[in-house]
Backbone as CSV, one residue per row, in Angstrom:
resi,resn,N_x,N_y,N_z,CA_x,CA_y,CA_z,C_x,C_y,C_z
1,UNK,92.828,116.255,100.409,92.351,115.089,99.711,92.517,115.253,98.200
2,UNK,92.314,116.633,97.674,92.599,116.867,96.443,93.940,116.444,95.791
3,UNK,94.922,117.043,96.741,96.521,116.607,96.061,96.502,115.235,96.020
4,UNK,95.947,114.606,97.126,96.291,113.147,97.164,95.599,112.039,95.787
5,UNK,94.688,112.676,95.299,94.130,111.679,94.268,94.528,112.587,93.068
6,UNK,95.541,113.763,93.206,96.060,114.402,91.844,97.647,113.355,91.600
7,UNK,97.697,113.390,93.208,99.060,112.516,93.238,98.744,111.380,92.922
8,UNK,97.507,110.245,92.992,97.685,109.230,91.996,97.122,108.778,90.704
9,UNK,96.506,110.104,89.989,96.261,110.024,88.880,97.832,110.523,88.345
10,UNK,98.617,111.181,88.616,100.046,111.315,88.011,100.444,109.693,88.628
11,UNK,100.628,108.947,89.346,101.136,107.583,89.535,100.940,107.207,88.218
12,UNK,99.194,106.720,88.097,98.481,105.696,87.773,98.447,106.271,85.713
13,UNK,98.994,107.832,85.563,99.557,107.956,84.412,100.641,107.773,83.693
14,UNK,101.441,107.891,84.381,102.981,107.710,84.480,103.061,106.341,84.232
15,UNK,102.440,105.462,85.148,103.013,103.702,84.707,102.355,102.854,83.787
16,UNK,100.741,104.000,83.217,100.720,103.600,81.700,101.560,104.107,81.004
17,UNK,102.197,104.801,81.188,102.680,105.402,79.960,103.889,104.810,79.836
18,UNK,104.797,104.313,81.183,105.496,102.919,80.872,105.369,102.014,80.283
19,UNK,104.254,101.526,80.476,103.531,100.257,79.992,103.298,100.197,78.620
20,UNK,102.777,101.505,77.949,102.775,101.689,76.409,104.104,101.681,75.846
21,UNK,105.016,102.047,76.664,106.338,101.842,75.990,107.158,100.798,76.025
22,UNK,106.800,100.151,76.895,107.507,99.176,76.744,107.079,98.222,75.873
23,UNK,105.610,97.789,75.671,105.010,97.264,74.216,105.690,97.810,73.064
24,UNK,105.917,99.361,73.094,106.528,100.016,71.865,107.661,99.535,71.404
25,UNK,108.550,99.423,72.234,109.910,98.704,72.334,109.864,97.403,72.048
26,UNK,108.934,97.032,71.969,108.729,95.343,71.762,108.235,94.953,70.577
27,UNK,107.589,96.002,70.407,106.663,95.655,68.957,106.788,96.579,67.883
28,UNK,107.045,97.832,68.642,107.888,98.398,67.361,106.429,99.353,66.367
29,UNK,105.243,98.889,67.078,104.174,99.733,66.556,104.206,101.152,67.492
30,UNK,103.758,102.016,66.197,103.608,103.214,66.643,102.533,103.609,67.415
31,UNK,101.376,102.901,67.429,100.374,103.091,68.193,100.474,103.366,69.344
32,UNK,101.657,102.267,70.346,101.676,102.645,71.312,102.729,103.331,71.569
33,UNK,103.332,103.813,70.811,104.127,105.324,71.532,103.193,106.461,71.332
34,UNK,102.239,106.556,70.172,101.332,107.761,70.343,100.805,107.569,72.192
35,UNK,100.228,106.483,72.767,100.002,106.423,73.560,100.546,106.260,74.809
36,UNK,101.692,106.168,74.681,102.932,106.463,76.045,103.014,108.104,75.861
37,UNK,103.051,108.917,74.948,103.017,110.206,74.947,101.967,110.924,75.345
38,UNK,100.879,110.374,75.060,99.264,111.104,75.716,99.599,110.604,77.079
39,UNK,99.786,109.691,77.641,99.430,109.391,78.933,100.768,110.325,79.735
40,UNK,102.071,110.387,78.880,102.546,111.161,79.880,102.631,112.889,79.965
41,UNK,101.822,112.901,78.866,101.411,114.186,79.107,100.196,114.455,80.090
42,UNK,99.252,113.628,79.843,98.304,113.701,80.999,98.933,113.632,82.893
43,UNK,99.962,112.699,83.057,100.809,112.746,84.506,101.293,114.356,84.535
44,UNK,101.739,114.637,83.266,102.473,116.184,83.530,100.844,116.936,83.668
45,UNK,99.456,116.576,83.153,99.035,117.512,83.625,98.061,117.489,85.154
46,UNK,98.178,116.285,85.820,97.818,116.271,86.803,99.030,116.713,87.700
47,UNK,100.243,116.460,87.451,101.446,116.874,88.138,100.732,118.599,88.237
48,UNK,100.934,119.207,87.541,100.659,120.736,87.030,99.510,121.254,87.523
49,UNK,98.693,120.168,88.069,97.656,120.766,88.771,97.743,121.223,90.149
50,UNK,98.399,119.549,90.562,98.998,119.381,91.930,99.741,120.220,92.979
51,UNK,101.360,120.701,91.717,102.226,121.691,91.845,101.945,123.184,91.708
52,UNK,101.069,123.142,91.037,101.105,124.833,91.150,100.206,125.598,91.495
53,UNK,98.832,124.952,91.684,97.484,125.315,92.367,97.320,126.433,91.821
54,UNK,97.067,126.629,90.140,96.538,127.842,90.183,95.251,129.166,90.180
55,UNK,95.146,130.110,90.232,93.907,130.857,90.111,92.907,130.169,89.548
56,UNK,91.827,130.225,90.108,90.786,129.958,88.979,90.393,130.467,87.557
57,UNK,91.354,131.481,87.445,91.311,132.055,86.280,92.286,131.831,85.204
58,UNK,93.540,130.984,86.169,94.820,130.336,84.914,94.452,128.852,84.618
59,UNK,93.264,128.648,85.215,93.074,126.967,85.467,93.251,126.573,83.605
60,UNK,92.448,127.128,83.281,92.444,126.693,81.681,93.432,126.638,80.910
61,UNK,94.958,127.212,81.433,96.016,127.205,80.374,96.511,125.849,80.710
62,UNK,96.571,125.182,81.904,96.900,123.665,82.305,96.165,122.585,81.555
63,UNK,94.749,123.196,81.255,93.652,122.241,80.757,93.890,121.837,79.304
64,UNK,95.021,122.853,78.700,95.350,122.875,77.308,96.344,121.313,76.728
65,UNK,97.114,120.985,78.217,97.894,120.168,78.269,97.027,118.831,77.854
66,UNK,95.656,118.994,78.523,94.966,117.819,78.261,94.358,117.525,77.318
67,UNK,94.054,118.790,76.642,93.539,118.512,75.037,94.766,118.276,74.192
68,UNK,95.940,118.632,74.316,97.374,117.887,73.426,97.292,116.659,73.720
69,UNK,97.104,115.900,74.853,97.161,114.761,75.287,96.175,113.732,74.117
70,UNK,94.094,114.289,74.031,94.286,113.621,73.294,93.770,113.952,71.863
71,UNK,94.268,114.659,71.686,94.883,114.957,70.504,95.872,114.153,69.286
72,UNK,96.780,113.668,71.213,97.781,112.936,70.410,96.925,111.257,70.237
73,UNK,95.895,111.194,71.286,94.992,109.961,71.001,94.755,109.665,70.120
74,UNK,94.004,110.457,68.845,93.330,110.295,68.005,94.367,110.500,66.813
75,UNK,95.105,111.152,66.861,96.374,111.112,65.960,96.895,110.077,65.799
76,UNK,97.097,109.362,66.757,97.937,108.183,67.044,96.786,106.612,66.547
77,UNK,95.348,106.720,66.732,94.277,106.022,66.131,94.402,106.199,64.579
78,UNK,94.202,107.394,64.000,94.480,107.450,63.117,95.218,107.192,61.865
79,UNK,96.199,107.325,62.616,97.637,106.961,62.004,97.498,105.363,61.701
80,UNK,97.230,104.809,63.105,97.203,103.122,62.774,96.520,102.697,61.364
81,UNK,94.744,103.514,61.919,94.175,103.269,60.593,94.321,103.223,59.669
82,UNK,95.034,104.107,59.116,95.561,104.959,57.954,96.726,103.782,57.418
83,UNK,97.620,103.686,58.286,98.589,102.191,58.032,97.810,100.947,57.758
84,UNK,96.783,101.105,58.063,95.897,99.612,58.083,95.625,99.443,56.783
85,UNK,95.359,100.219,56.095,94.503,100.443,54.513,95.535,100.167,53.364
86,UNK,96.883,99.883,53.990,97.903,100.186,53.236,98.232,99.064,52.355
């Protein structure tokens, strides 16, 4: 049951992260490519959970993927802001 809802949080990440891009492509704001990039890093890290099942003791180097993810969130908020003031 585990793989199966790892397998559709990688779906259900993956086709936001389409979805942010294709706005990107449309609009040409950076906002949402910061956010097509968090989300598909988040699919790579449920993928990574899925695929490689590891120790309970490597679990945390996968978990790292998810703090880049949003990382790139708030980077990408930021940034807008920061353009906003301009």
């Amino acid at each position: 049951m585990r793989l199966f809802c790892w397998g559709m949080l990688t779906m259900a990440s993956l086709v936001a992260a389409l979805f942010f891009l294709r706005y990107w492509k449309a609009s040409g704001d950076r906002l949402f490519a910061f956010f097509a990039a968090a989300f598909a890093l988040l699919a790579l890290n449920w993928f990574a959970l899925a695929a490689i099942a590891p120790a309970f003791e490597a679990r945390h180097l996968i978990y790292l993927v998810r703090l880049v993810a949003f990382v790139v969130l708030i980077v990408g908020i930021l940034d807008k802001n920061r353009s906003l003031r301009r």
